[in-house]
Coordinates of C-alpha atoms in Angstrom, one line a residue:
M23 CA 96.9 -32.9 -10.4
S24 CA 93.7 -33.7 -8.6
F25 CA 92.5 -37.1 -7.3
R26 CA 90.1 -37.4 -10.3
S27 CA 92.9 -37.2 -13.0
P28 CA 94.6 -40.5 -12.0
M29 CA 91.3 -42.2 -11.6
I30 CA 90.1 -41.0 -15.1
V31 CA 93.4 -42.1 -16.6
A32 CA 93.1 -45.6 -14.9
L33 CA 89.4 -46.0 -16.0
S34 CA 90.3 -44.9 -19.5
A35 CA 93.1 -47.5 -19.7
I36 CA 90.7 -50.2 -18.5
A37 CA 88.2 -49.2 -21.1
V38 CA 90.7 -49.3 -23.9
L39 CA 92.0 -52.7 -22.7
A40 CA 88.4 -54.0 -22.6
V41 CA 87.7 -52.9 -26.1
A42 CA 91.1 -54.0 -27.5
T43 CA 90.9 -57.5 -25.9
P44 CA 89.4 -60.0 -28.4
A45 CA 86.4 -62.1 -27.3
M46 CA 87.3 -65.5 -25.9
A47 CA 87.8 -68.0 -28.7
A48 CA 85.4 -71.0 -28.7
M49 CA 86.9 -74.2 -27.3
S50 CA 87.9 -76.6 -30.0
V51 CA 86.6 -80.2 -30.1
A52 CA 90.1 -81.5 -29.3
T53 CA 90.5 -79.2 -26.3
F54 CA 87.0 -80.2 -25.0
L55 CA 87.8 -83.9 -25.4
S56 CA 91.2 -83.6 -23.7
R57 CA 89.7 -81.8 -20.7
A58 CA 86.8 -84.2 -20.6
E59 CA 89.1 -87.4 -20.7
P60 CA 90.1 -87.4 -17.0
L61 CA 86.4 -87.0 -16.0
R62 CA 85.4 -89.8 -18.3
A63 CA 88.1 -92.0 -16.8
N64 CA 87.0 -91.3 -13.3
P65 CA 83.3 -90.4 -13.2
L66 CA 83.2 -90.2 -9.4
M67 CA 85.5 -87.2 -9.5
A68 CA 83.7 -85.5 -12.3
L69 CA 81.3 -83.5 -10.2
T70 CA 84.0 -82.2 -8.0
S71 CA 86.4 -81.3 -10.8
P72 CA 86.9 -77.6 -11.5
D73 CA 86.8 -78.6 -15.2
Y74 CA 83.2 -80.0 -14.9
P75 CA 81.4 -76.6 -14.7
A76 CA 83.5 -75.2 -17.6
L77 CA 82.9 -78.2 -19.8
K78 CA 79.2 -78.3 -19.0
A79 CA 78.9 -74.5 -19.8
E80 CA 80.8 -75.0 -23.1
A81 CA 78.5 -77.9 -24.1
A82 CA 75.4 -75.9 -23.1
A83 CA 76.7 -72.9 -25.1
A84 CA 77.3 -75.0 -28.2
T85 CA 73.8 -76.5 -27.9
H86 CA 72.2 -73.1 -27.5
Q87 CA 74.1 -71.7 -30.5
L88 CA 73.1 -74.7 -32.6
R89 CA 69.4 -74.3 -31.6
A90 CA 69.6 -70.6 -32.5
E91 CA 71.2 -71.4 -35.9
A92 CA 68.5 -74.1 -36.5
D93 CA 65.8 -71.5 -35.7
A94 CA 67.4 -69.0 -38.1
R95 CA 67.7 -71.6 -40.9
R96 CA 64.1 -72.6 -40.4
A97 CA 63.0 -69.0 -40.5
A98 CA 65.0 -68.5 -43.7
G99 CA 63.4 -71.5 -45.3
K100 CA 66.7 -73.4 -45.4
K101 CA 67.2 -77.1 -44.8
P102 CA 68.2 -78.0 -41.2
I103 CA 71.7 -79.3 -40.5
A104 CA 70.3 -82.3 -38.6
C105 CA 66.8 -83.7 -37.9
V106 CA 66.7 -84.9 -34.3
P107 CA 63.3 -86.6 -33.7
D108 CA 60.9 -84.6 -31.5
G109 CA 61.2 -85.4 -27.8
Q110 CA 64.6 -87.1 -28.2
S111 CA 67.7 -85.6 -26.6
I112 CA 71.3 -86.4 -27.2
G113 CA 73.1 -87.9 -24.2
I114 CA 76.5 -86.7 -23.1
M115 CA 78.0 -90.1 -23.8
E116 CA 76.6 -90.1 -27.4
M117 CA 77.9 -86.6 -27.9
L118 CA 81.4 -87.5 -26.6
G119 CA 81.5 -90.7 -28.7
G120 CA 80.5 -88.8 -31.8
L121 CA 83.2 -86.1 -31.1
D122 CA 85.8 -88.9 -30.5
A123 CA 84.9 -90.3 -34.0
L124 CA 85.6 -87.0 -35.8
S125 CA 88.6 -86.7 -38.0
P126 CA 91.7 -84.9 -36.7
A127 CA 90.8 -82.0 -39.0
D128 CA 87.3 -81.8 -37.6
K129 CA 88.7 -81.9 -34.0
R130 CA 90.3 -78.6 -34.7
L131 CA 86.8 -77.0 -35.2
P132 CA 85.0 -75.1 -32.5
L133 CA 82.9 -77.4 -30.3
K134 CA 79.7 -76.1 -31.8
D135 CA 80.7 -77.0 -35.3
G136 CA 82.1 -80.4 -34.4
Y137 CA 78.8 -81.1 -32.5
A138 CA 76.9 -80.0 -35.6
R139 CA 78.8 -82.6 -37.6
V140 CA 78.0 -85.3 -35.0
L141 CA 74.3 -84.4 -35.1
A142 CA 74.2 -84.3 -38.9
K143 CA 75.8 -87.8 -39.1
N144 CA 73.6 -89.3 -36.4
Y145 CA 70.3 -87.6 -37.4
P146 CA 70.4 -86.8 -41.1
C147 CA 67.5 -85.1 -42.7
R148 CA 65.7 -87.3 -45.3

């Protein structure tokens, strides 16, 4: 057996595992809120917490996905989920407060979907 055979076997195994491993599931609203709670309770530690970058990235990903969905709905001629006024942005505290107010069932949703419900409630289209 040559040196290449074990290497090919190892690389093949890694490739199979990479394909067989499901994509990371989106964080639920409840998980997001539970991980954010210690940071909300002690804002001074938030920036140094290892959870802060992960939560910030999760919120940014949800926002990005919602924008992409809004663009797709607009392109398809469908009604938007929410109508946030131009130039207005949603603050983190408003987002967290809206997520807190969701029903227990809605808190099991992925963060993106829970955030969409918050936006639809706070900024309904008329």
